[in-house]
mmCIF file of N, CA and C in Angstrom:
data_model
loop_
_atom_site.group_PDB
_atom_site.id
_atom_site.type_symbol
_atom_site.label_atom_id
_atom_site.label_comp_id
_atom_site.label_asym_id
_atom_site.label_seq_id
_atom_site.Cartn_x
_atom_site.Cartn_y
_atom_site.Cartn_z
ATOM 1 N N MET A 810 -14.483 -3.321 -18.545
ATOM 2 C CA MET A 810 -13.372 -3.549 -18.239
ATOM 3 C C MET A 810 -13.773 -3.130 -16.979
ATOM 4 N N THR A 811 -12.552 -3.535 -15.833
ATOM 5 C CA THR A 811 -12.764 -2.981 -14.421
ATOM 6 C C THR A 811 -11.273 -2.912 -13.959
ATOM 7 N N PHE A 812 -11.220 -2.219 -13.768
ATOM 8 C CA PHE A 812 -9.439 -2.023 -13.017
ATOM 9 C C PHE A 812 -9.346 -1.517 -11.574
ATOM 10 N N TYR A 813 -8.667 -1.572 -10.879
ATOM 11 C CA TYR A 813 -8.719 -1.723 -9.620
ATOM 12 C C TYR A 813 -6.950 -0.826 -9.293
ATOM 13 N N THR A 814 -7.717 -0.168 -7.677
ATOM 14 C CA THR A 814 -6.822 1.558 -7.529
ATOM 15 C C THR A 814 -6.277 0.795 -6.185
ATOM 16 N N TYR A 815 -4.754 1.471 -6.106
ATOM 17 C CA TYR A 815 -3.495 1.157 -5.491
ATOM 18 C C TYR A 815 -3.985 1.085 -4.151
ATOM 19 N N ASP A 816 -5.267 1.255 -3.614
ATOM 20 C CA ASP A 816 -5.839 1.164 -2.082
ATOM 21 C C ASP A 816 -6.437 0.213 -2.201
ATOM 22 N N TYR A 817 -6.914 -0.688 -3.525
ATOM 23 C CA TYR A 817 -7.864 -1.506 -3.248
ATOM 24 C C TYR A 817 -6.642 -2.898 -2.832
ATOM 25 N N LEU A 818 -6.007 -2.525 -4.027
ATOM 26 C CA LEU A 818 -4.480 -3.376 -3.496
ATOM 27 C C LEU A 818 -4.104 -3.884 -2.076
ATOM 28 N N LYS A 819 -3.690 -2.646 -2.171
ATOM 29 C CA LYS A 819 -2.708 -2.845 -0.851
ATOM 30 C C LYS A 819 -3.912 -3.038 0.956
ATOM 31 N N GLY A 820 -4.781 -2.080 0.217
ATOM 32 C CA GLY A 820 -5.531 -2.904 1.690
ATOM 33 C C GLY A 820 -6.017 -4.218 1.496
ATOM 34 N N GLY A 821 -6.293 -5.150 0.670
ATOM 35 C CA GLY A 821 -6.942 -6.184 0.812
ATOM 36 C C GLY A 821 -8.277 -7.019 0.972
ATOM 37 N N GLN A 822 -8.900 -7.980 0.983
ATOM 38 C CA GLN A 822 -9.238 -8.689 1.326
ATOM 39 C C GLN A 822 -10.376 -8.964 2.805
ATOM 40 N N THR A 823 -8.998 -9.227 3.766
ATOM 41 C CA THR A 823 -9.179 -9.714 5.232
ATOM 42 C C THR A 823 -10.541 -9.485 5.862
ATOM 43 N N ASN A 824 -11.968 -8.937 5.826
ATOM 44 C CA ASN A 824 -12.938 -8.346 7.552
ATOM 45 C C ASN A 824 -13.117 -9.744 7.670
ATOM 46 N N TRP A 825 -13.123 -10.570 6.229
ATOM 47 C CA TRP A 825 -14.052 -11.744 7.186
ATOM 48 C C TRP A 825 -13.326 -12.612 8.346
ATOM 49 N N ALA A 826 -12.079 -12.418 7.830
ATOM 50 C CA ALA A 826 -10.889 -13.622 8.663
ATOM 51 C C ALA A 826 -11.184 -13.961 10.496
ATOM 52 N N ILE A 827 -11.562 -12.484 10.670
ATOM 53 C CA ILE A 827 -11.841 -12.093 12.066
ATOM 54 C C ILE A 827 -13.342 -12.803 12.794
ATOM 55 N N ALA A 828 -14.311 -12.742 11.883
ATOM 56 C CA ALA A 828 -15.793 -13.775 11.969
ATOM 57 C C ALA A 828 -14.906 -15.223 11.949
ATOM 58 N N LYS A 829 -14.668 -15.243 11.197
ATOM 59 C CA LYS A 829 -14.467 -16.795 10.557
ATOM 60 C C LYS A 829 -13.447 -17.627 11.719
ATOM 61 N N ILE A 830 -12.613 -16.686 12.975
ATOM 62 C CA ILE A 830 -11.794 -17.172 13.602
ATOM 63 C C ILE A 830 -12.570 -16.971 14.637
ATOM 64 N N VAL A 831 -13.958 -16.213 14.850
ATOM 65 C CA VAL A 831 -14.786 -16.728 15.959
ATOM 66 C C VAL A 831 -15.311 -17.422 15.958
ATOM 67 N N VAL A 832 -16.269 -17.828 14.669
ATOM 68 C CA VAL A 832 -16.587 -19.298 14.972
ATOM 69 C C VAL A 832 -16.063 -20.157 14.998
ATOM 70 N N ILE A 833 -15.044 -20.160 14.150
ATOM 71 C CA ILE A 833 -14.113 -21.606 15.052
ATOM 72 C C ILE A 833 -14.000 -21.549 16.928
ATOM 73 N N ALA A 834 -14.001 -20.515 17.297
ATOM 74 C CA ALA A 834 -13.237 -20.680 19.067
ATOM 75 C C ALA A 834 -15.118 -20.670 19.335
ATOM 76 N N LEU A 835 -15.601 -20.530 19.196
ATOM 77 C CA LEU A 835 -17.005 -21.006 19.493
ATOM 78 C C LEU A 835 -17.467 -22.275 19.133
ATOM 79 N N LEU A 836 -16.924 -22.907 17.745
ATOM 80 C CA LEU A 836 -17.139 -24.737 17.664
ATOM 81 C C LEU A 836 -16.123 -25.247 17.853
ATOM 82 N N ALA A 837 -15.284 -24.718 18.989
ATOM 83 C CA ALA A 837 -14.413 -25.326 19.695
ATOM 84 C C ALA A 837 -14.448 -25.608 20.859
ATOM 85 N N LEU A 838 -15.488 -24.383 21.838
ATOM 86 C CA LEU A 838 -15.543 -24.176 23.046
ATOM 87 C C LEU A 838 -16.609 -25.044 23.360
ATOM 88 N N ALA A 839 -17.815 -24.876 22.041
ATOM 89 C CA ALA A 839 -18.803 -26.161 22.227
ATOM 90 C C ALA A 839 -18.400 -27.563 22.024
ATOM 91 N N PHE A 840 -17.725 -27.441 21.776
ATOM 92 C CA PHE A 840 -16.964 -28.435 21.373
ATOM 93 C C PHE A 840 -16.622 -29.240 22.870
ATOM 94 N N LEU A 841 -15.741 -28.918 23.506
ATOM 95 C CA LEU A 841 -15.091 -28.942 24.777
ATOM 96 C C LEU A 841 -16.698 -28.617 25.668
ATOM 97 N N VAL A 842 -17.533 -28.026 25.955
ATOM 98 C CA VAL A 842 -18.322 -28.407 26.752
ATOM 99 C C VAL A 842 -18.613 -29.014 26.688
ATOM 100 N N PHE A 843 -19.689 -29.735 25.277
ATOM 101 C CA PHE A 843 -19.944 -31.060 25.309
ATOM 102 C C PHE A 843 -19.503 -32.141 25.615
ATOM 103 N N MET A 844 -18.257 -32.452 25.026
ATOM 104 C CA MET A 844 -17.207 -33.659 25.647
ATOM 105 C C MET A 844 -17.354 -33.629 27.276
ATOM 106 N N VAL A 845 -17.448 -32.480 27.681
ATOM 107 C CA VAL A 845 -17.229 -32.921 28.933
ATOM 108 C C VAL A 845 -18.345 -33.471 29.744
ATOM 109 N N LYS A 846 -19.456 -32.414 29.073
ATOM 110 C CA LYS A 846 -21.110 -33.095 29.771
ATOM 111 C C LYS A 846 -20.649 -34.452 29.475
ATOM 112 N N TYR A 847 -20.857 -35.284 28.505
ATOM 113 C CA TYR A 847 -20.717 -35.964 27.958
ATOM 114 C C TYR A 847 -19.364 -37.527 28.482
ATOM 115 N N THR A 848 -18.485 -36.560 29.155
ATOM 116 C CA THR A 848 -17.561 -37.719 30.132
ATOM 117 C C THR A 848 -18.012 -37.818 31.804
ATOM 118 N N ARG A 849 -19.499 -36.885 31.544
ATOM 119 C CA ARG A 849 -19.069 -36.598 33.172
ATOM 120 C C ARG A 849 -21.001 -37.594 33.321
ATOM 121 N N ASN A 850 -21.952 -37.764 32.703
ATOM 122 C CA ASN A 850 -22.827 -38.135 32.438
ATOM 123 C C ASN A 850 -22.562 -39.659 30.779
ATOM 124 N N LYS A 851 -21.969 -40.789 31.187
ATOM 125 C CA LYS A 851 -21.837 -41.428 30.261
ATOM 126 C C LYS A 851 -22.607 -42.204 29.364
ATOM 127 N N TRP A 852 -23.923 -42.689 30.531
ATOM 128 C CA TRP A 852 -25.077 -43.317 29.659
ATOM 129 C C TRP A 852 -26.286 -42.110 29.208
ATOM 130 N N ASP A 853 -25.739 -40.649 28.984
ATOM 131 C CA ASP A 853 -26.600 -40.330 28.025
ATOM 132 C C ASP A 853 -25.558 -39.667 26.486
ATOM 133 N N MET A 854 -26.569 -40.454 25.680
ATOM 134 C CA MET A 854 -25.660 -39.966 24.420
ATOM 135 C C MET A 854 -25.939 -38.443 23.969
ATOM 136 N N LYS A 855 -27.417 -37.659 24.027
ATOM 137 C CA LYS A 855 -27.022 -36.819 23.003
ATOM 138 C C LYS A 855 -26.351 -35.874 23.899
ATOM 139 N N TYR A 856 -25.429 -36.100 24.166
ATOM 140 C CA TYR A 856 -24.022 -35.452 24.546
ATOM 141 C C TYR A 856 -22.759 -35.941 23.455
ATOM 142 N N LYS A 857 -22.826 -36.807 23.860
ATOM 143 C CA LYS A 857 -21.489 -38.019 22.786
ATOM 144 C C LYS A 857 -22.152 -37.578 21.220
ATOM 145 N N ASP A 858 -23.497 -37.451 20.614
ATOM 146 C CA ASP A 858 -24.229 -36.829 19.116
ATOM 147 C C ASP A 858 -23.184 -35.565 19.013
ATOM 148 N N LEU A 859 -23.747 -35.088 19.872
ATOM 149 C CA LEU A 859 -23.618 -33.405 19.307
ATOM 150 C C LEU A 859 -21.962 -33.148 19.451
ATOM 151 N N SER A 860 -21.150 -33.645 20.338
ATOM 152 C CA SER A 860 -19.510 -33.825 20.005
ATOM 153 C C SER A 860 -19.720 -33.684 19.479
ATOM 154 N N ILE A 861 -19.850 -35.256 18.085
ATOM 155 C CA ILE A 861 -19.646 -35.974 17.135
ATOM 156 C C ILE A 861 -19.796 -34.503 16.053
ATOM 157 N N ILE A 862 -21.330 -33.972 16.007
ATOM 158 C CA ILE A 862 -21.158 -33.290 15.284
ATOM 159 C C ILE A 862 -20.737 -31.766 14.964
ATOM 160 N N LEU A 863 -20.104 -30.756 16.407
ATOM 161 C CA LEU A 863 -20.062 -29.999 16.774
ATOM 162 C C LEU A 863 -18.273 -30.603 16.641
ATOM 163 N N GLY A 864 -17.706 -31.373 16.614
ATOM 164 C CA GLY A 864 -16.249 -31.603 15.826
ATOM 165 C C GLY A 864 -15.898 -31.761 14.888
ATOM 166 N N THR A 865 -17.104 -32.449 13.751
ATOM 167 C CA THR A 865 -17.102 -32.433 12.646
ATOM 168 C C THR A 865 -17.078 -31.429 11.628
ATOM 169 N N LEU A 866 -18.395 -30.721 12.485
ATOM 170 C CA LEU A 866 -18.183 -28.442 11.828
ATOM 171 C C LEU A 866 -17.436 -28.484 12.650
ATOM 172 N N LEU A 867 -16.535 -28.389 13.445
ATOM 173 C CA LEU A 867 -15.567 -27.931 13.682
ATOM 174 C C LEU A 867 -13.730 -28.510 12.748
ATOM 175 N N LEU A 868 -13.839 -29.915 12.382
ATOM 176 C CA LEU A 868 -12.852 -29.858 11.531
ATOM 177 C C LEU A 868 -13.115 -29.461 10.020
ATOM 178 N N LEU A 869 -14.204 -29.365 10.081
ATOM 179 C CA LEU A 869 -15.028 -28.671 8.617
ATOM 180 C C LEU A 869 -14.777 -27.173 7.766
ATOM 181 N N ALA A 870 -14.635 -26.524 9.351
ATOM 182 C CA ALA A 870 -14.690 -24.972 9.320
ATOM 183 C C ALA A 870 -12.401 -25.006 9.318
ATOM 184 N N VAL A 871 -12.124 -25.312 9.867
ATOM 185 C CA VAL A 871 -10.795 -25.702 10.649
ATOM 186 C C VAL A 871 -9.666 -25.633 9.161
ATOM 187 N N ALA A 872 -10.861 -26.965 8.117
ATOM 188 C CA ALA A 872 -10.564 -27.477 7.387
ATOM 189 C C ALA A 872 -10.904 -25.500 5.871
ATOM 190 N N ILE A 873 -11.544 -25.029 6.234
ATOM 191 C CA ILE A 873 -12.045 -24.024 5.283
ATOM 192 C C ILE A 873 -11.327 -22.837 5.508
ATOM 193 N N GLN A 874 -10.660 -22.978 7.256
ATOM 194 C CA GLN A 874 -10.464 -21.527 7.475
ATOM 195 C C GLN A 874 -8.582 -21.163 6.532
ATOM 196 N N TYR A 875 -7.844 -22.914 6.192
ATOM 197 C CA TYR A 875 -6.449 -23.192 6.758
ATOM 198 C C TYR A 875 -6.197 -22.697 4.648
ATOM 199 N N SER A 876 -6.849 -23.663 4.136
ATOM 200 C CA SER A 876 -7.815 -23.035 2.779
ATOM 201 C C SER A 876 -7.895 -21.852 1.983
ATOM 202 N N ASP A 877 -9.226 -20.963 3.048
ATOM 203 C CA ASP A 877 -9.184 -19.793 2.795
ATOM 204 C C ASP A 877 -7.872 -19.041 3.124
ATOM 205 N N PHE A 878 -6.142 -19.649 3.809
ATOM 206 C CA PHE A 878 -5.626 -18.782 5.070
ATOM 207 C C PHE A 878 -4.308 -18.388 3.602
ATOM 208 N N THR A 879 -5.058 -20.246 2.845
ATOM 209 C CA THR A 879 -3.223 -19.958 1.544
ATOM 210 C C THR A 879 -4.066 -19.299 0.475
ATOM 211 N N ASN A 880 -5.413 -19.073 0.151
ATOM 212 C CA ASN A 880 -5.061 -18.740 -0.855
ATOM 213 C C ASN A 880 -4.929 -17.252 -0.617
ATOM 214 N N LEU A 881 -5.527 -16.389 0.717
ATOM 215 C CA LEU A 881 -5.135 -15.454 0.648
ATOM 216 C C LEU A 881 -3.360 -15.105 0.745
ATOM 217 N N ARG A 882 -2.590 -15.765 1.291
ATOM 218 C CA ARG A 882 -1.358 -15.481 1.087
ATOM 219 C C ARG A 882 -1.471 -15.369 -0.336
ATOM 220 N N THR A 883 -1.310 -16.375 -1.394
ATOM 221 C CA THR A 883 -1.092 -16.066 -2.452
ATOM 222 C C THR A 883 -1.620 -14.423 -3.362
ATOM 223 N N ALA A 884 -2.788 -14.042 -2.898
ATOM 224 C CA ALA A 884 -3.168 -13.462 -2.814
ATOM 225 C C ALA A 884 -2.249 -11.916 -2.932
ATOM 226 N N SER A 885 -1.871 -11.806 -1.319
ATOM 227 C CA SER A 885 -0.874 -10.860 -1.043
ATOM 228 C C SER A 885 0.138 -10.790 -1.872
ATOM 229 N N VAL A 886 -0.218 -12.153 -1.846
ATOM 230 C CA VAL A 886 1.266 -12.230 -2.619
ATOM 231 C C VAL A 886 1.365 -11.312 -4.145
ATOM 232 N N GLN A 887 0.501 -11.306 -4.653
ATOM 233 C CA GLN A 887 0.166 -10.850 -6.130
ATOM 234 C C GLN A 887 -0.121 -9.742 -6.303
ATOM 235 N N SER A 888 -0.763 -9.649 -5.028
ATOM 236 C CA SER A 888 -1.780 -7.758 -4.741
ATOM 237 C C SER A 888 0.026 -7.338 -4.164
ATOM 238 N N GLY A 889 1.060 -7.455 -3.611
ATOM 239 C CA GLY A 889 2.040 -7.233 -3.833
ATOM 240 C C GLY A 889 2.956 -6.706 -4.097
ATOM 241 N N GLN A 890 3.198 -7.971 -5.238
ATOM 242 C CA GLN A 890 3.908 -6.928 -7.339
ATOM 243 C C GLN A 890 3.273 -6.342 -7.496
ATOM 244 N N LEU A 891 1.752 -6.254 -7.583
ATOM 245 C CA LEU A 891 1.112 -5.411 -8.222
ATOM 246 C C LEU A 891 1.500 -4.094 -7.921
ATOM 247 N N THR A 892 1.239 -3.957 -6.798
ATOM 248 C CA THR A 892 1.238 -2.723 -6.094
ATOM 249 C C THR A 892 2.834 -2.160 -6.157
ATOM 250 N N VAL A 893 3.508 -2.696 -6.561
ATOM 251 C CA VAL A 893 5.623 -2.517 -6.902
ATOM 252 C C VAL A 893 4.496 -1.821 -8.062
ATOM 253 N N VAL A 894 4.764 -2.701 -9.138
ATOM 254 C CA VAL A 894 3.936 -1.939 -10.569
ATOM 255 C C VAL A 894 3.820 -0.936 -10.494
ATOM 256 N N ILE A 895 2.401 -1.000 -10.194
ATOM 257 C CA ILE A 895 1.678 0.873 -9.573
ATOM 258 C C ILE A 895 2.620 1.627 -9.303
ATOM 259 N N GLU A 896 3.791 1.705 -8.381
ATOM 260 C CA GLU A 896 4.637 2.222 -7.808
ATOM 261 C C GLU A 896 5.432 3.049 -8.583
ATOM 262 N N LYS A 897 6.058 2.456 -9.485
ATOM 263 C CA LYS A 897 6.558 2.329 -10.769
ATOM 264 C C LYS A 897 6.080 3.505 -11.648
ATOM 265 N N SER A 898 4.886 2.521 -11.929
ATOM 266 C CA SER A 898 4.669 3.458 -13.228
ATOM 267 C C SER A 898 3.788 4.603 -12.907
ATOM 268 N N ALA A 899 3.833 4.601 -11.769
ATOM 269 C CA ALA A 899 3.178 6.106 -10.887
ATOM 270 C C ALA A 899 4.728 7.394 -11.102
ATOM 271 N N LYS A 900 5.785 6.776 -10.438
ATOM 272 C CA LYS A 900 7.003 7.732 -10.580
ATOM 273 C C LYS A 900 7.233 7.770 -12.147
ATOM 274 N N LYS A 901 7.392 6.146 -12.696
ATOM 275 C CA LYS A 901 8.197 7.074 -14.161
ATOM 276 C C LYS A 901 6.936 8.069 -14.933
ATOM 277 N N LEU A 902 5.329 7.804 -14.683
ATOM 278 C CA LEU A 902 4.974 8.914 -15.355
ATOM 279 C C LEU A 902 4.840 10.085 -14.168
ATOM 280 N N GLY A 903 5.114 10.188 -13.124
ATOM 281 C CA GLY A 903 5.233 11.653 -12.432
ATOM 282 C C GLY A 903 3.812 11.494 -11.737
ATOM 283 N N VAL A 904 2.735 11.029 -11.395
ATOM 284 C CA VAL A 904 1.584 10.507 -11.181
ATOM 285 C C VAL A 904 1.144 9.589 -9.728
ATOM 286 N N ASP A 905 0.789 10.462 -8.516
ATOM 287 C CA ASP A 905 0.159 10.014 -7.321
ATOM 288 C C ASP A 905 -0.434 8.287 -7.087
ATOM 289 N N PRO A 906 0.381 7.946 -6.503
ATOM 290 C CA PRO A 906 -0.159 5.924 -6.896
ATOM 291 C C PRO A 906 -0.949 6.329 -6.919
ATOM 292 N N HIS A 907 -1.510 6.918 -5.794
ATOM 293 C CA HIS A 907 -3.764 6.649 -4.970
ATOM 294 C C HIS A 907 -4.085 6.432 -6.460
ATOM 295 N N SER A 908 -3.761 7.046 -7.507
ATOM 296 C CA SER A 908 -4.853 7.423 -8.886
ATOM 297 C C SER A 908 -4.846 6.757 -9.926
ATOM 298 N N VAL A 909 -3.639 6.611 -9.659
ATOM 299 C CA VAL A 909 -3.286 4.893 -10.288
ATOM 300 C C VAL A 909 -4.002 3.455 -10.863
ATOM 301 N N ALA A 910 -5.062 2.730 -11.133
ATOM 302 C CA ALA A 910 -5.232 1.634 -11.353
ATOM 303 C C ALA A 910 -4.917 1.373 -12.277
ATOM 304 N N ILE A 911 -5.268 -0.599 -12.320
ATOM 305 C CA ILE A 911 -4.672 -1.572 -12.928
ATOM 306 C C ILE A 911 -5.448 -2.947 -13.549
ATOM 307 N N ASN A 912 -5.770 -3.348 -14.388
ATOM 308 C CA ASN A 912 -6.825 -3.723 -15.089
ATOM 309 C C ASN A 912 -7.290 -5.478 -14.108
ATOM 310 N N ASP A 913 -5.865 -5.973 -13.988
ATOM 311 C CA ASP A 913 -5.482 -7.907 -14.014
ATOM 312 C C ASP A 913 -6.047 -7.361 -12.473
ATOM 313 N N THR A 914 -6.015 -8.883 -11.328
ATOM 314 C CA THR A 914 -5.383 -9.136 -9.831
ATOM 315 C C THR A 914 -4.199 -10.145 -10.013
ATOM 316 N N SER A 915 -3.012 -9.913 -11.218
ATOM 317 C CA SER A 915 -2.793 -11.017 -11.321
ATOM 318 C C SER A 915 -1.330 -10.557 -11.849
ATOM 319 N N ARG A 916 -0.312 -10.699 -12.138
ATOM 320 C CA ARG A 916 0.879 -10.474 -12.936
ATOM 321 C C ARG A 916 0.464 -10.450 -14.382
ATOM 322 N N ASN A 917 0.802 -9.785 -15.741
ATOM 323 C CA ASN A 917 0.690 -11.068 -17.096
ATOM 324 C C ASN A 917 1.167 -10.410 -17.858
ATOM 325 N N ASN A 918 1.445 -10.183 -19.187
ATOM 326 C CA ASN A 918 2.143 -9.211 -20.199
ATOM 327 C C ASN A 918 0.036 -8.742 -21.200
ATOM 328 N N ASN A 919 -1.011 -8.370 -20.467
ATOM 329 C CA ASN A 919 -1.889 -7.892 -21.256
ATOM 330 C C ASN A 919 -2.336 -7.007 -20.663
ATOM 331 N N MET A 920 -1.433 -6.035 -19.476
ATOM 332 C CA MET A 920 -2.037 -5.160 -17.936
ATOM 333 C C MET A 920 -2.251 -4.139 -18.771
ATOM 334 N N LEU A 921 -2.992 -3.031 -18.439
ATOM 335 C CA LEU A 921 -3.608 -1.627 -19.059
ATOM 336 C C LEU A 921 -3.213 -0.866 -17.703
ATOM 337 N N VAL A 922 -3.193 -0.222 -17.264
ATOM 338 C CA VAL A 922 -2.739 0.757 -16.160
ATOM 339 C C VAL A 922 -3.316 2.445 -16.754
ATOM 340 N N LYS A 923 -4.280 2.413 -15.814
ATOM 341 C CA LYS A 923 -5.078 3.616 -15.856
ATOM 342 C C LYS A 923 -4.555 4.772 -14.914
ATOM 343 N N THR A 924 -4.492 6.406 -15.830
ATOM 344 C CA THR A 924 -3.459 7.200 -15.152
ATOM 345 C C THR A 924 -4.234 8.484 -15.681
ATOM 346 N N PRO A 925 -4.419 9.410 -14.769
ATOM 347 C CA PRO A 925 -4.523 10.393 -15.123
ATOM 348 C C PRO A 925 -4.264 10.956 -16.103
ATOM 349 N N LYS A 926 -3.126 10.392 -16.805
ATOM 350 C CA LYS A 926 -2.496 11.167 -18.302
ATOM 351 C C LYS A 926 -2.539 10.287 -18.951
ATOM 352 N N GLY A 927 -3.945 9.296 -18.553
ATOM 353 C CA GLY A 927 -3.969 8.258 -20.376
ATOM 354 C C GLY A 927 -4.393 7.068 -19.678
ATOM 355 N N TYR A 928 -4.314 6.066 -20.795
ATOM 356 C CA TYR A 928 -3.896 4.822 -20.447
ATOM 357 C C TYR A 928 -2.988 4.308 -21.085
ATOM 358 N N TYR A 929 -2.457 3.313 -20.144
ATOM 359 C CA TYR A 929 -1.325 2.804 -20.667
ATOM 360 C C TYR A 929 -1.224 1.251 -20.196
ATOM 361 N N SER A 930 -0.350 0.649 -21.521
ATOM 362 C CA SER A 930 0.120 -1.044 -21.622
ATOM 363 C C SER A 930 0.892 -1.138 -21.002
ATOM 364 N N LEU A 931 1.529 -2.138 -20.578
ATOM 365 C CA LEU A 931 2.165 -2.217 -19.602
ATOM 366 C C LEU A 931 3.285 -3.875 -20.101
ATOM 367 N N VAL A 932 4.608 -3.829 -20.878
ATOM 368 C CA VAL A 932 4.979 -5.251 -22.027
ATOM 369 C C VAL A 932 6.525 -5.151 -20.288
ATOM 370 N N PHE A 933 5.684 -6.402 -20.671
ATOM 371 C CA PHE A 933 7.390 -6.852 -19.229
ATOM 372 C C PHE A 933 8.546 -7.468 -20.298
ATOM 373 N N ASN A 934 9.657 -7.147 -20.044
ATOM 374 C CA ASN A 934 10.620 -7.877 -19.920
ATOM 375 C C ASN A 934 10.644 -9.903 -19.675
ATOM 376 N N GLY A 935 11.619 -10.526 -19.780
ATOM 377 C CA GLY A 935 11.105 -11.921 -19.961
ATOM 378 C C GLY A 935 11.786 -12.607 -18.808
ATOM 379 N N SER A 936 11.954 -12.216 -17.328
ATOM 380 C CA SER A 936 12.174 -12.287 -16.166
ATOM 381 C C SER A 936 11.108 -11.672 -15.505
ATOM 382 N N GLY A 937 10.170 -10.740 -16.267
ATOM 383 C CA GLY A 937 9.548 -9.290 -15.357
ATOM 384 C C GLY A 937 10.190 -9.159 -14.252
ATOM 385 N N SER A 938 11.410 -8.446 -14.471
ATOM 386 C CA SER A 938 11.298 -7.601 -13.647
ATOM 387 C C SER A 938 11.401 -5.752 -13.773
ATOM 388 N N GLU A 939 11.066 -5.696 -15.079
ATOM 389 C CA GLU A 939 11.251 -4.094 -15.966
ATOM 390 C C GLU A 939 9.939 -4.255 -16.708
ATOM 391 N N PHE A 940 9.715 -3.772 -16.749
ATOM 392 C CA PHE A 940 8.301 -3.241 -18.405
ATOM 393 C C PHE A 940 8.774 -2.115 -18.350
ATOM 394 N N LEU A 941 7.814 -1.874 -19.668
ATOM 395 C CA LEU A 941 8.233 -0.375 -20.531
ATOM 396 C C LEU A 941 6.382 -0.137 -20.632
ATOM 397 N N LEU A 942 6.161 1.272 -20.442
ATOM 398 C CA LEU A 942 4.610 1.968 -20.495
ATOM 399 C C LEU A 942 4.644 2.301 -21.814
ATOM 400 N N VAL A 943 3.508 1.219 -22.880
ATOM 401 C CA VAL A 943 3.668 2.062 -24.250
ATOM 402 C C VAL A 943 1.784 3.010 -23.950
ATOM 403 N N LYS A 944 1.573 3.932 -24.313
ATOM 404 C CA LYS A 944 0.666 4.824 -25.264
ATOM 405 C C LYS A 944 -0.849 3.558 -25.302
ATOM 406 N N ALA A 945 -2.344 3.998 -24.857
ATOM 407 C CA ALA A 945 -2.700 2.776 -24.960
ATOM 408 C C ALA A 945 -4.305 3.626 -25.302
ATOM 409 N N ASN A 946 -4.737 3.579 -26.669
ATOM 410 C CA ASN A 946 -5.998 4.926 -26.970
ATOM 411 C C ASN A 946 -6.294 2.958 -26.605
ATOM 412 N N LEU A 947 -7.650 3.686 -25.574
ATOM 413 C CA LEU A 947 -8.558 2.858 -25.988
ATOM 414 C C LEU A 947 -10.015 2.769 -27.043
ATOM 415 N N TYR A 948 -10.818 1.665 -27.444
ATOM 416 C CA TYR A 948 -12.279 1.970 -28.076
ATOM 417 C C TYR A 948 -13.061 2.133 -27.371
ATOM 418 N N GLU A 949 -14.118 2.657 -26.924
ATOM 419 C CA GLU A 949 -15.225 2.652 -26.321
ATOM 420 C C GLU A 949 -15.246 1.986 -25.178
ATOM 421 N N PRO A 950 -14.029 2.292 -24.538
ATOM 422 C CA PRO A 950 -13.980 1.859 -23.044
ATOM 423 C C PRO A 950 -15.507 0.918 -22.060
ATOM 424 N N ASP A 951 -15.478 0.301 -21.381
ATOM 425 C CA ASP A 951 -17.090 0.255 -20.272
ATOM 426 C C ASP A 951 -15.895 -0.166 -19.291
ATOM 427 N N ILE A 952 -15.524 1.090 -18.551
ATOM 428 C CA ILE A 952 -14.729 1.110 -17.280
ATOM 429 C C ILE A 952 -15.498 0.947 -15.885
ATOM 430 N N THR A 953 -15.230 0.388 -14.910
ATOM 431 C CA THR A 953 -15.607 -0.069 -13.808
ATOM 432 C C THR A 953 -14.169 -0.208 -12.602
ATOM 433 N N VAL A 954 -13.952 1.030 -11.953
ATOM 434 C CA VAL A 954 -13.081 0.979 -10.646
ATOM 435 C C VAL A 954 -13.292 0.877 -9.557
ATOM 436 N N LYS A 955 -12.675 -0.562 -9.220
ATOM 437 C CA LYS A 955 -13.232 -0.911 -8.059
ATOM 438 C C LYS A 955 -11.644 -0.595 -6.891
ATOM 439 N N GLY A 956 -11.972 -0.213 -5.492
ATOM 440 C CA GLY A 956 -11.308 1.432 -4.806
ATOM 441 C C GLY A 956 -11.537 2.135 -4.749
ATOM 442 N N GLU A 957 -12.311 2.845 -5.918
ATOM 443 C CA GLU A 957 -12.204 4.674 -5.507
ATOM 444 C C GLU A 957 -13.592 4.917 -5.046
#
């Protein structure tokens, strides 16, 4: 069973975003260079072909980046909801939020919270605005914690 710490959920996984933007910028620059060379040398077909190839790669990279952006936005909303749950759980139990971990990255009714005081099950009300912490005893838990 994998648990995710408060810091892991709060930090996000956006390390590759800058690298992707740099790749897109380099593709766009190379595309512009080959388009200028093609317009200056109308009879040199290699620049036209290279422009078409780089334009296609640029469109593909932008589409992938847009897809990743929408996935990241959805994940950040979900992790934001989870960090609020962790903060409220820590407050109710009287522990530091940084010592609390949760076993899922999306909110549902079968979640476990790992605290220094033990494991707790989260039971949400119908609207999902409040929850109940129930002490849980795990039988032979195989636990890994991401973010420690």
